[in-house]
PDB file of C-alpha atoms in Angstrom:
ATOM      1  CA  MET S   1      -0.083  -0.101  -0.165  1.00 49.00           C
ATOM      2  CA  THR S   2       1.335   3.237  -1.013  1.00 52.00           C
ATOM      3  CA  GLN S   3       1.143   6.351   0.953  1.00 55.00           C
ATOM      4  CA  THR S   4       0.484   9.580  -0.631  1.00 53.00           C
ATOM      5  CA  THR S   5       1.175  13.008   0.367  1.00 54.00           C
ATOM      6  CA  THR S   6      -0.372  16.035  -0.082  1.00 54.00           C
ATOM      7  CA  THR S   7       1.113  19.390  -0.405  1.00 53.00           C
ATOM      8  CA  PRO S   8      -0.486  22.295   1.184  1.00 57.00           C
ATOM      9  CA  ASP S   9      -1.856  24.868  -1.893  1.00 58.00           C
ATOM     10  CA  ARG S  10       0.406  27.945  -1.975  1.00 58.00           C
ATOM     11  CA  PRO S  11      -1.234  31.276  -1.678  1.00 59.00           C
ATOM     12  CA  ARG S  12      -2.259  32.858  -4.880  1.00 64.00           C
ATOM     13  CA  SER S  13      -0.808  36.201  -5.710  1.00 63.00           C
ATOM     14  CA  TYR S  14      -3.497  38.954  -5.837  1.00 59.00           C
ATOM     15  CA  SER S  15      -4.298  41.252  -8.357  1.00 64.00           C
ATOM     16  CA  SER S  16      -6.487  44.204  -7.925  1.00 61.00           C
ATOM     17  CA  PRO S  17      -9.477  44.496 -10.703  1.00 67.00           C
ATOM     18  CA  LEU S  18      -8.957  48.184 -10.435  1.00 60.00           C
ATOM     19  CA  PRO S  19      -6.388  49.587 -12.935  1.00 64.00           C
ATOM     20  CA  SER S  20      -3.317  50.726 -11.126  1.00 64.00           C
ATOM     21  CA  PRO S  21      -1.449  53.161 -13.330  1.00 66.00           C
ATOM     22  CA  ARG S  22       2.226  53.756 -12.317  1.00 72.00           C
ATOM     23  CA  PRO S  23       2.141  57.314 -10.544  1.00 70.00           C
ATOM     24  CA  HIS S  24       3.223  60.530 -12.610  1.00 76.00           C
ATOM     25  CA  LEU S  25       3.305  64.270 -12.259  1.00 81.00           C
ATOM     26  CA  GLY S  26      -0.330  64.485 -13.433  1.00 82.00           C
ATOM     27  CA  HIS S  27      -1.711  62.549 -10.585  1.00 81.00           C
ATOM     28  CA  ALA S  28       0.337  65.067  -8.412  1.00 83.00           C
ATOM     29  CA  LEU S  29      -0.903  67.873 -10.041  1.00 88.00           C
ATOM     30  CA  ALA S  30      -4.831  66.684  -9.774  1.00 87.00           C
ATOM     31  CA  SER S  31      -3.810  66.119  -5.884  1.00 86.00           C
ATOM     32  CA  GLU S  32      -2.614  69.709  -5.149  1.00 86.00           C
ATOM     33  CA  TRP S  33      -5.331  71.182  -7.231  1.00 89.00           C
ATOM     34  CA  THR S  34      -7.935  69.349  -5.380  1.00 88.00           C
ATOM     35  CA  LYS S  35      -6.246  70.425  -2.154  1.00 86.00           C
ATOM     36  CA  LEU S  36      -5.761  74.126  -3.071  1.00 85.00           C
ATOM     37  CA  ILE S  37      -9.467  74.375  -3.927  1.00 84.00           C
ATOM     38  CA  SER S  38     -10.817  72.584  -0.850  1.00 83.00           C
ATOM     39  CA  ILE S  39      -9.482  74.933   1.795  1.00 80.00           C
ATOM     40  CA  ARG S  40     -11.114  78.025   2.836  1.00 82.00           C
ATOM     41  CA  SER S  41      -7.961  79.989   2.759  1.00 81.00           C
ATOM     42  CA  THR S  42      -7.727  80.022  -0.889  1.00 83.00           C
ATOM     43  CA  LEU S  43     -11.129  81.352  -1.430  1.00 85.00           C
ATOM     44  CA  TRP S  44     -10.379  84.050   1.156  1.00 89.00           C
ATOM     45  CA  THR S  45      -6.871  84.904  -0.158  1.00 91.00           C
ATOM     46  CA  LEU S  46      -7.869  84.886  -4.037  1.00 91.00           C
ATOM     47  CA  GLY S  47     -11.146  86.478  -3.344  1.00 91.00           C
ATOM     48  CA  ALA S  48      -9.009  89.412  -1.174  1.00 92.00           C
ATOM     49  CA  LEU S  49      -6.961  89.680  -4.073  1.00 93.00           C
ATOM     50  CA  VAL S  50      -9.686  90.149  -6.762  1.00 93.00           C
ATOM     51  CA  LEU S  51     -11.598  92.487  -4.543  1.00 94.00           C
ATOM     52  CA  THR S  52      -8.621  94.836  -3.815  1.00 94.00           C
ATOM     53  CA  VAL S  53      -7.257  94.693  -7.485  1.00 95.00           C
ATOM     54  CA  VAL S  54     -10.570  95.464  -9.290  1.00 95.00           C
ATOM     55  CA  GLY S  55     -12.117  97.667  -6.483  1.00 94.00           C
ATOM     56  CA  ILE S  56      -9.685 100.206  -5.813  1.00 94.00           C
ATOM     57  CA  GLY S  57      -8.634  99.982  -9.640  1.00 93.00           C
ATOM     58  CA  LEU S  58     -12.497 100.595 -10.576  1.00 94.00           C
ATOM     59  CA  LEU S  59     -12.864 103.372  -7.760  1.00 94.00           C
ATOM     60  CA  PHE S  60      -9.511 104.983  -9.509  1.00 91.00           C
ATOM     61  CA  VAL S  61     -10.931 104.650 -12.879  1.00 91.00           C
ATOM     62  CA  ALA S  62     -14.193 106.527 -11.493  1.00 90.00           C
ATOM     63  CA  GLN S  63     -12.255 109.501 -10.302  1.00 90.00           C
ATOM     64  CA  THR S  64     -10.283 110.151 -13.554  1.00 86.00           C
ATOM     65  CA  VAL S  65     -11.105 111.828 -16.821  1.00 85.00           C
ATOM     66  CA  ASP S  66      -9.711 110.912 -20.787  1.00 82.00           C
ATOM     67  CA  ARG S  67      -7.076 113.654 -20.191  1.00 85.00           C
ATOM     68  CA  ASP S  68      -5.382 111.865 -17.284  1.00 81.00           C
ATOM     69  CA  TYR S  69      -4.554 108.863 -19.394  1.00 83.00           C
ATOM     70  CA  GLU S  70      -1.920 110.988 -21.542  1.00 81.00           C
ATOM     71  CA  SER S  71       0.352 110.383 -19.329  1.00 81.00           C
ATOM     72  CA  ILE S  72      -0.452 106.886 -17.277  1.00 84.00           C
ATOM     73  CA  SER S  73      -1.627 104.013 -19.344  1.00 85.00           C
ATOM     74  CA  PHE S  74      -5.016 102.146 -18.765  1.00 88.00           C
ATOM     75  CA  THR S  75      -3.758  99.565 -16.671  1.00 89.00           C
ATOM     76  CA  THR S  76      -2.257 101.848 -14.168  1.00 90.00           C
ATOM     77  CA  PRO S  77      -5.431 102.289 -11.859  1.00 91.00           C
ATOM     78  CA  ALA S  78      -4.898  98.238 -11.322  1.00 92.00           C
ATOM     79  CA  LEU S  79      -1.137  99.208  -9.964  1.00 92.00           C
ATOM     80  CA  PHE S  80      -2.908 100.836  -6.682  1.00 91.00           C
ATOM     81  CA  GLY S  81      -4.844  97.808  -5.731  1.00 92.00           C
ATOM     82  CA  LEU S  82      -2.059  95.183  -6.791  1.00 94.00           C
ATOM     83  CA  MET S  83       0.205  97.246  -4.236  1.00 92.00           C
ATOM     84  CA  VAL S  84      -2.062  95.975  -1.687  1.00 92.00           C
ATOM     85  CA  GLY S  85      -3.089  92.727  -3.406  1.00 92.00           C
ATOM     86  CA  GLN S  86       0.211  91.042  -3.674  1.00 93.00           C
ATOM     87  CA  VAL S  87       0.301  90.526   0.155  1.00 94.00           C
ATOM     88  CA  ALA S  88      -2.688  88.043  -0.622  1.00 94.00           C
ATOM     89  CA  VAL S  89      -0.613  86.059  -3.089  1.00 95.00           C
ATOM     90  CA  MET S  90       2.189  85.933  -0.842  1.00 94.00           C
ATOM     91  CA  VAL S  91      -0.126  84.570   2.072  1.00 94.00           C
ATOM     92  CA  LEU S  92      -1.517  81.978  -0.106  1.00 93.00           C
ATOM     93  CA  GLY S  93       2.062  81.019  -1.118  1.00 93.00           C
ATOM     94  CA  VAL S  94       2.807  80.409   2.593  1.00 93.00           C
ATOM     95  CA  LEU S  95      -0.407  78.648   3.318  1.00 91.00           C
ATOM     96  CA  THR S  96       0.140  76.278   0.058  1.00 90.00           C
ATOM     97  CA  ILE S  97       2.545  74.095   1.963  1.00 89.00           C
ATOM     98  CA  SER S  98       2.672  75.427   5.489  1.00 88.00           C
ATOM     99  CA  SER S  99      -0.817  74.573   6.184  1.00 84.00           C
ATOM    100  CA  GLU S 100       0.123  70.652   5.728  1.00 83.00           C
ATOM    101  CA  HIS S 101       2.836  70.916   8.008  1.00 80.00           C
ATOM    102  CA  ALA S 102       0.831  72.990  10.878  1.00 81.00           C
ATOM    103  CA  THR S 103      -1.994  69.881  10.729  1.00 80.00           C
ATOM    104  CA  GLY S 104       0.306  66.876   9.926  1.00 80.00           C
ATOM    105  CA  LEU S 105      -1.437  66.282   6.671  1.00 80.00           C
ATOM    106  CA  VAL S 106       2.163  66.405   5.273  1.00 81.00           C
ATOM    107  CA  ARG S 107       2.783  63.077   6.563  1.00 83.00           C
ATOM    108  CA  THR S 108      -0.054  61.380   4.803  1.00 82.00           C
ATOM    109  CA  THR S 109       1.123  63.190   1.362  1.00 80.00           C
ATOM    110  CA  PHE S 110       4.214  61.957   1.594  1.00 79.00           C
ATOM    111  CA  THR S 111       3.318  58.410   2.377  1.00 79.00           C
ATOM    112  CA  ALA S 112       0.783  58.467  -0.388  1.00 78.00           C
ATOM    113  CA  ALA S 113       3.313  59.979  -2.618  1.00 75.00           C
ATOM    114  CA  PRO S 114       6.850  59.294  -1.465  1.00 78.00           C
ATOM    115  CA  ASP S 115       8.536  61.173  -4.347  1.00 80.00           C
ATOM    116  CA  ARG S 116       8.965  64.512  -2.387  1.00 86.00           C
ATOM    117  CA  PHE S 117      10.393  66.358  -5.559  1.00 90.00           C
ATOM    118  CA  ARG S 118       7.044  65.425  -7.636  1.00 90.00           C
ATOM    119  CA  VAL S 119       4.815  66.900  -4.810  1.00 90.00           C
ATOM    120  CA  LEU S 120       6.904  69.881  -4.331  1.00 92.00           C
ATOM    121  CA  THR S 121       6.896  70.389  -8.231  1.00 93.00           C
ATOM    122  CA  ALA S 122       3.076  70.025  -8.287  1.00 93.00           C
ATOM    123  CA  LYS S 123       2.565  72.226  -5.543  1.00 94.00           C
ATOM    124  CA  TYR S 124       4.703  75.100  -7.327  1.00 95.00           C
ATOM    125  CA  LEU S 125       2.740  74.659 -10.665  1.00 96.00           C
ATOM    126  CA  VAL S 126      -0.304  74.595  -9.427  1.00 95.00           C
ATOM    127  CA  PHE S 127       0.326  77.685  -7.302  1.00 95.00           C
ATOM    128  CA  SER S 128       1.925  79.587  -9.963  1.00 96.00           C
ATOM    129  CA  ILE S 129      -0.716  79.372 -12.570  1.00 96.00           C
ATOM    130  CA  THR S 130      -3.568  79.856 -10.460  1.00 95.00           C
ATOM    131  CA  ALA S 131      -1.962  82.734  -8.814  1.00 95.00           C
ATOM    132  CA  PHE S 132      -0.859  84.466 -12.329  1.00 96.00           C
ATOM    133  CA  VAL S 133      -4.503  83.909 -13.729  1.00 96.00           C
ATOM    134  CA  ALA S 134      -6.085  85.602 -11.126  1.00 95.00           C
ATOM    135  CA  THR S 135      -3.618  88.423 -11.103  1.00 96.00           C
ATOM    136  CA  THR S 136      -3.709  88.856 -14.561  1.00 95.00           C
ATOM    137  CA  LEU S 137      -7.592  88.638 -15.092  1.00 96.00           C
ATOM    138  CA  SER S 138      -7.953  91.263 -12.236  1.00 95.00           C
ATOM    139  CA  VAL S 139      -5.568  93.725 -13.490  1.00 95.00           C
ATOM    140  CA  PHE S 140      -6.864  93.362 -17.260  1.00 94.00           C
ATOM    141  CA  VAL S 141     -10.674  93.617 -15.829  1.00 95.00           C
ATOM    142  CA  VAL S 142      -9.376  97.309 -14.420  1.00 94.00           C
ATOM    143  CA  GLY S 143      -7.452  98.095 -17.634  1.00 92.00           C
ATOM    144  CA  ILE S 144     -10.381  97.000 -20.082  1.00 92.00           C
ATOM    145  CA  ALA S 145     -12.919  98.919 -17.879  1.00 92.00           C
ATOM    146  CA  ALA S 146     -10.502 102.074 -18.111  1.00 90.00           C
ATOM    147  CA  SER S 147     -10.028 101.884 -21.773  1.00 89.00           C
ATOM    148  CA  LEU S 148     -13.768 101.519 -22.182  1.00 88.00           C
ATOM    149  CA  ALA S 149     -14.535 104.561 -20.109  1.00 84.00           C
ATOM    150  CA  HIS S 150     -11.894 106.691 -20.980  1.00 82.00           C
ATOM    151  CA  GLY S 151     -10.550 105.718 -24.450  1.00 75.00           C
ATOM    152  CA  GLY S 152     -11.363 109.058 -25.930  1.00 70.00           C
ATOM    153  CA  ALA S 153      -9.537 111.060 -28.307  1.00 67.00           C
ATOM    154  CA  ALA S 154      -8.147 113.053 -25.324  1.00 64.00           C
ATOM    155  CA  ALA S 155      -6.679 110.162 -23.711  1.00 68.00           C
ATOM    156  CA  GLY S 156      -3.910 109.965 -26.351  1.00 65.00           C
ATOM    157  CA  PRO S 157      -2.517 107.231 -28.390  1.00 66.00           C
ATOM    158  CA  HIS S 158      -1.739 104.037 -26.254  1.00 71.00           C
ATOM    159  CA  GLU S 159       0.331 101.028 -27.289  1.00 72.00           C
ATOM    160  CA  ALA S 160       0.264  97.525 -26.690  1.00 73.00           C
ATOM    161  CA  ASP S 161       3.671  97.603 -24.752  1.00 80.00           C
ATOM    162  CA  GLU S 162       1.284  99.081 -21.849  1.00 84.00           C
ATOM    163  CA  TRP S 163      -0.595  95.701 -21.560  1.00 87.00           C
ATOM    164  CA  LEU S 164       2.729  93.548 -21.863  1.00 89.00           C
ATOM    165  CA  GLY S 165       4.232  95.336 -18.892  1.00 87.00           C
ATOM    166  CA  ALA S 166       0.970  94.910 -16.905  1.00 90.00           C
ATOM    167  CA  ALA S 167       1.499  91.315 -17.824  1.00 92.00           C
ATOM    168  CA  ALA S 168       5.097  91.562 -16.686  1.00 92.00           C
ATOM    169  CA  GLY S 169       3.986  93.161 -13.329  1.00 92.00           C
ATOM    170  CA  CYS S 170       1.591  90.165 -12.927  1.00 94.00           C
ATOM    171  CA  LEU S 171       4.506  87.841 -13.230  1.00 95.00           C
ATOM    172  CA  TYR S 172       6.736  89.830 -10.805  1.00 95.00           C
ATOM    173  CA  VAL S 173       3.688  89.426  -8.014  1.00 95.00           C
ATOM    174  CA  THR S 174       3.215  85.554  -9.034  1.00 96.00           C
ATOM    175  CA  LEU S 175       7.379  85.462  -8.385  1.00 96.00           C
ATOM    176  CA  LEU S 176       6.533  86.835  -5.114  1.00 95.00           C
ATOM    177  CA  GLY S 177       4.122  84.205  -4.104  1.00 95.00           C
ATOM    178  CA  VAL S 178       6.455  81.608  -5.479  1.00 96.00           C
ATOM    179  CA  LEU S 179       9.141  82.914  -3.416  1.00 96.00           C
ATOM    180  CA  ALA S 180       6.834  82.955  -0.168  1.00 95.00           C
ATOM    181  CA  LEU S 181       5.812  79.171  -0.971  1.00 95.00           C
ATOM    182  CA  ALA S 182       9.500  78.471  -0.951  1.00 95.00           C
ATOM    183  CA  ILE S 183      10.320  80.416   2.190  1.00 95.00           C
ATOM    184  CA  GLY S 184       7.200  78.446   3.732  1.00 92.00           C
ATOM    185  CA  ALA S 185       8.846  75.188   2.741  1.00 92.00           C
ATOM    186  CA  LEU S 186      11.865  76.178   4.462  1.00 92.00           C
ATOM    187  CA  VAL S 187      10.509  77.761   7.531  1.00 91.00           C
ATOM    188  CA  ARG S 188       7.723  75.275   7.865  1.00 88.00           C
ATOM    189  CA  HIS S 189       5.783  77.987  10.146  1.00 88.00           C
ATOM    190  CA  SER S 190       2.996  79.962   8.517  1.00 89.00           C
ATOM    191  CA  ALA S 191       3.479  83.188  10.843  1.00 90.00           C
ATOM    192  CA  GLY S 192       7.335  82.955  10.598  1.00 91.00           C
ATOM    193  CA  ALA S 193       7.086  82.919   6.553  1.00 92.00           C
ATOM    194  CA  ILE S 194       4.743  85.374   6.024  1.00 92.00           C
ATOM    195  CA  ALA S 195       6.662  87.754   8.428  1.00 93.00           C
ATOM    196  CA  VAL S 196       9.725  87.068   6.471  1.00 92.00           C
ATOM    197  CA  MET S 197       7.756  87.811   2.999  1.00 92.00           C
ATOM    198  CA  LEU S 198       6.581  91.235   4.602  1.00 92.00           C
ATOM    199  CA  GLY S 199      10.075  92.250   5.430  1.00 90.00           C
ATOM    200  CA  VAL S 200      11.193  91.469   2.053  1.00 88.00           C
ATOM    201  CA  VAL S 201       8.635  93.693   0.653  1.00 88.00           C
ATOM    202  CA  THR S 202       8.367  96.517   3.507  1.00 87.00           C
ATOM    203  CA  LEU S 203      11.987  96.781   4.946  1.00 88.00           C
ATOM    204  CA  PRO S 204      13.872  97.960   1.660  1.00 86.00           C
ATOM    205  CA  PRO S 205      12.527 101.124   0.998  1.00 85.00           C
ATOM    206  CA  VAL S 206      12.856 102.117   4.882  1.00 86.00           C
ATOM    207  CA  LEU S 207      16.515 100.625   4.597  1.00 87.00           C
ATOM    208  CA  GLY S 208      17.382 102.139   1.206  1.00 84.00           C
ATOM    209  CA  ALA S 209      16.105 105.626   3.099  1.00 84.00           C
ATOM    210  CA  MET S 210      18.144 105.195   6.306  1.00 88.00           C
ATOM    211  CA  LEU S 211      21.293 104.433   3.898  1.00 85.00           C
ATOM    212  CA  MET S 212      20.778 107.630   1.874  1.00 84.00           C
ATOM    213  CA  VAL S 213      21.584 109.896   4.851  1.00 83.00           C
ATOM    214  CA  TRP S 214      25.165 108.541   5.232  1.00 85.00           C
ATOM    215  CA  GLU S 215      27.298 109.949   2.155  1.00 81.00           C
ATOM    216  CA  ALA S 216      29.454 106.874   2.360  1.00 82.00           C
ATOM    217  CA  VAL S 217      26.782 104.375   1.863  1.00 81.00           C
ATOM    218  CA  ALA S 218      24.801 106.428  -0.218  1.00 83.00           C
ATOM    219  CA  PRO S 219      25.121 104.540  -3.444  1.00 85.00           C
ATOM    220  CA  ILE S 220      23.978 101.611  -1.698  1.00 86.00           C
ATOM    221  CA  GLY S 221      20.863 103.109  -0.386  1.00 84.00           C
ATOM    222  CA  GLN S 222      20.097 104.569  -3.882  1.00 84.00           C
ATOM    223  CA  GLU S 223      20.574 100.990  -5.565  1.00 84.00           C
ATOM    224  CA  ILE S 224      18.201  99.309  -2.850  1.00 83.00           C
ATOM    225  CA  LEU S 225      15.408 102.183  -3.301  1.00 81.00           C
ATOM    226  CA  GLN S 226      15.867 101.268  -7.100  1.00 82.00           C
ATOM    227  CA  ARG S 227      15.119  97.762  -6.507  1.00 82.00           C
ATOM    228  CA  ASN S 228      12.296  97.501  -4.112  1.00 85.00           C
ATOM    229  CA  VAL S 229       8.843  95.864  -4.913  1.00 88.00           C
ATOM    230  CA  PRO S 230       6.893  99.266  -5.220  1.00 87.00           C
ATOM    231  CA  VAL S 231       9.375 100.899  -7.431  1.00 87.00           C
ATOM    232  CA  ALA S 232       9.849  97.459  -9.608  1.00 88.00           C
ATOM    233  CA  LEU S 233       6.198  97.269  -9.933  1.00 90.00           C
ATOM    234  CA  SER S 234       5.524 100.994 -10.869  1.00 87.00           C
ATOM    235  CA  GLN S 235       8.263 100.638 -13.603  1.00 86.00           C
ATOM    236  CA  LEU S 236       6.541  97.382 -14.953  1.00 87.00           C
ATOM    237  CA  PHE S 237       3.166  99.052 -15.296  1.00 86.00           C
ATOM    238  CA  GLY S 238       5.045 101.885 -17.111  1.00 77.00           C
ATOM    239  CA  MET S 239       5.579 104.578 -14.586  1.00 75.00           C
ATOM    240  CA  GLU S 240       8.480 106.363 -13.572  1.00 61.00           C
ATOM    241  CA  GLU S 241       9.437 107.673 -10.322  1.00 49.00           C
ATOM    242  CA  GLY S 242       7.497 110.628 -11.140  1.00 39.00           C
ATOM    243  CA  GLY S 243       4.377 108.915 -12.270  1.00 40.00           C
ATOM    244  CA  ASP S 244       4.982 109.565 -16.378  1.00 42.00           C
ATOM    245  CA  LEU S 245       5.020 107.108 -18.505  1.00 39.00           C
ATOM    246  CA  GLY S 246       8.185 106.263 -20.320  1.00 40.00           C
ATOM    247  CA  ALA S 247      10.339 103.232 -21.146  1.00 41.00           C
ATOM    248  CA  ALA S 248      10.067 101.286 -18.233  1.00 39.00           C
ATOM    249  CA  PRO S 249       8.040  98.655 -19.240  1.00 38.00           C
ATOM    250  CA  SER S 250      11.438  97.704 -21.431  1.00 45.00           C
ATOM    251  CA  ASN S 251      13.413  97.745 -18.495  1.00 59.00           C
ATOM    252  CA  LEU S 252      13.143  94.121 -17.002  1.00 77.00           C
ATOM    253  CA  SER S 253      16.273  94.292 -14.502  1.00 82.00           C
ATOM    254  CA  ASN S 254      14.188  94.238 -11.472  1.00 85.00           C
ATOM    255  CA  LEU S 255      11.927  91.532 -13.004  1.00 88.00           C
ATOM    256  CA  LEU S 256      15.495  89.300 -13.887  1.00 90.00           C
ATOM    257  CA  LEU S 257      16.389  89.938  -9.963  1.00 89.00           C
ATOM    258  CA  VAL S 258      13.575  88.491  -8.494  1.00 92.00           C
ATOM    259  CA  VAL S 259      13.604  85.513 -10.982  1.00 93.00           C
ATOM    260  CA  LEU S 260      17.145  84.921  -9.712  1.00 94.00           C
ATOM    261  CA  ILE S 261      16.174  85.380  -6.290  1.00 94.00           C
ATOM    262  CA  THR S 262      13.369  83.171  -6.278  1.00 95.00           C
ATOM    263  CA  GLY S 263      15.148  80.664  -8.342  1.00 95.00           C
ATOM    264  CA  ALA S 264      17.830  80.124  -5.597  1.00 96.00           C
ATOM    265  CA  ALA S 265      15.121  80.010  -2.703  1.00 95.00           C
ATOM    266  CA  VAL S 266      13.095  77.308  -4.873  1.00 95.00           C
ATOM    267  CA  ALA S 267      16.493  75.162  -5.413  1.00 95.00           C
ATOM    268  CA  ALA S 268      17.196  75.587  -1.507  1.00 95.00           C
ATOM    269  CA  SER S 269      13.581  74.355  -0.744  1.00 93.00           C
ATOM    270  CA  TYR S 270      13.987  71.288  -3.007  1.00 93.00           C
ATOM    271  CA  VAL S 271      17.199  70.498  -1.203  1.00 93.00           C
ATOM    272  CA  MET S 272      15.712  71.089   2.205  1.00 90.00           C
ATOM    273  CA  VAL S 273      12.532  69.104   1.643  1.00 86.00           C
ATOM    274  CA  GLY S 274      14.438  66.179   0.133  1.00 83.00           C
ATOM    275  CA  ARG S 275      16.873  65.827   3.390  1.00 82.00           C
ATOM    276  CA  ARG S 276      15.318  66.475   6.215  1.00 74.00           C
ATOM    277  CA  ASP S 277      12.266  64.596   7.991  1.00 69.00           C
ATOM    278  CA  VAL S 278       8.639  65.734   8.325  1.00 63.00           C
TER     279      VAL S 278
END
């Protein structure tokens, strides 16, 4: 009589009936967009930006006449609201990443998407596109309203460079928001990162004016005064220091400066996010 032995059945490997594509940047973009539009801070900050730029701009348009636009562009009224609205862009940039660190959600994010560089890239792309579109649309609404209300013969001829300069100004503000996001990634604290960005905007004019008092450092003070955010935006929107329309929109040196500073901060954020623990 022969004895037969039975071997236990090997467990079969499980295969999910649902499709499981390989993660890519598109998934990260969809995730970051969902998070951006799902939090209240986005609605409040972007709403504050639009209301400030459009509200102050239209109020300025209502107080002007056709002859005023001989020396300023149609987009100039939006500049005054953008000087205040840029704060909303910077705050949103900080909250785009610092809010996840504050709530601990960043651990869930990096667990679901271990590629931190992909997540950070998606944050930069989603935020920058959203900020640029919102800022540009707000500025151009005011510019179109000014051209319709005061585009008569007394306003004089206007060129397309004015609109390109305004678009460059919107890009400048967007880059400030990207810089704020990078600072938020480095600091990982909302209040601290916002304080740093407010200092970047408000301290240079004060520091430049202080340095102008001493003759030895006056050239440095003069350079700082020419490179601060209000002056840079005024030049990009076609205004010189005296408020006249000039050739300033073609001078993109201040825009290049903020590109270099923002690029350095973004590079530092990738290094720090990749190295340290959450």
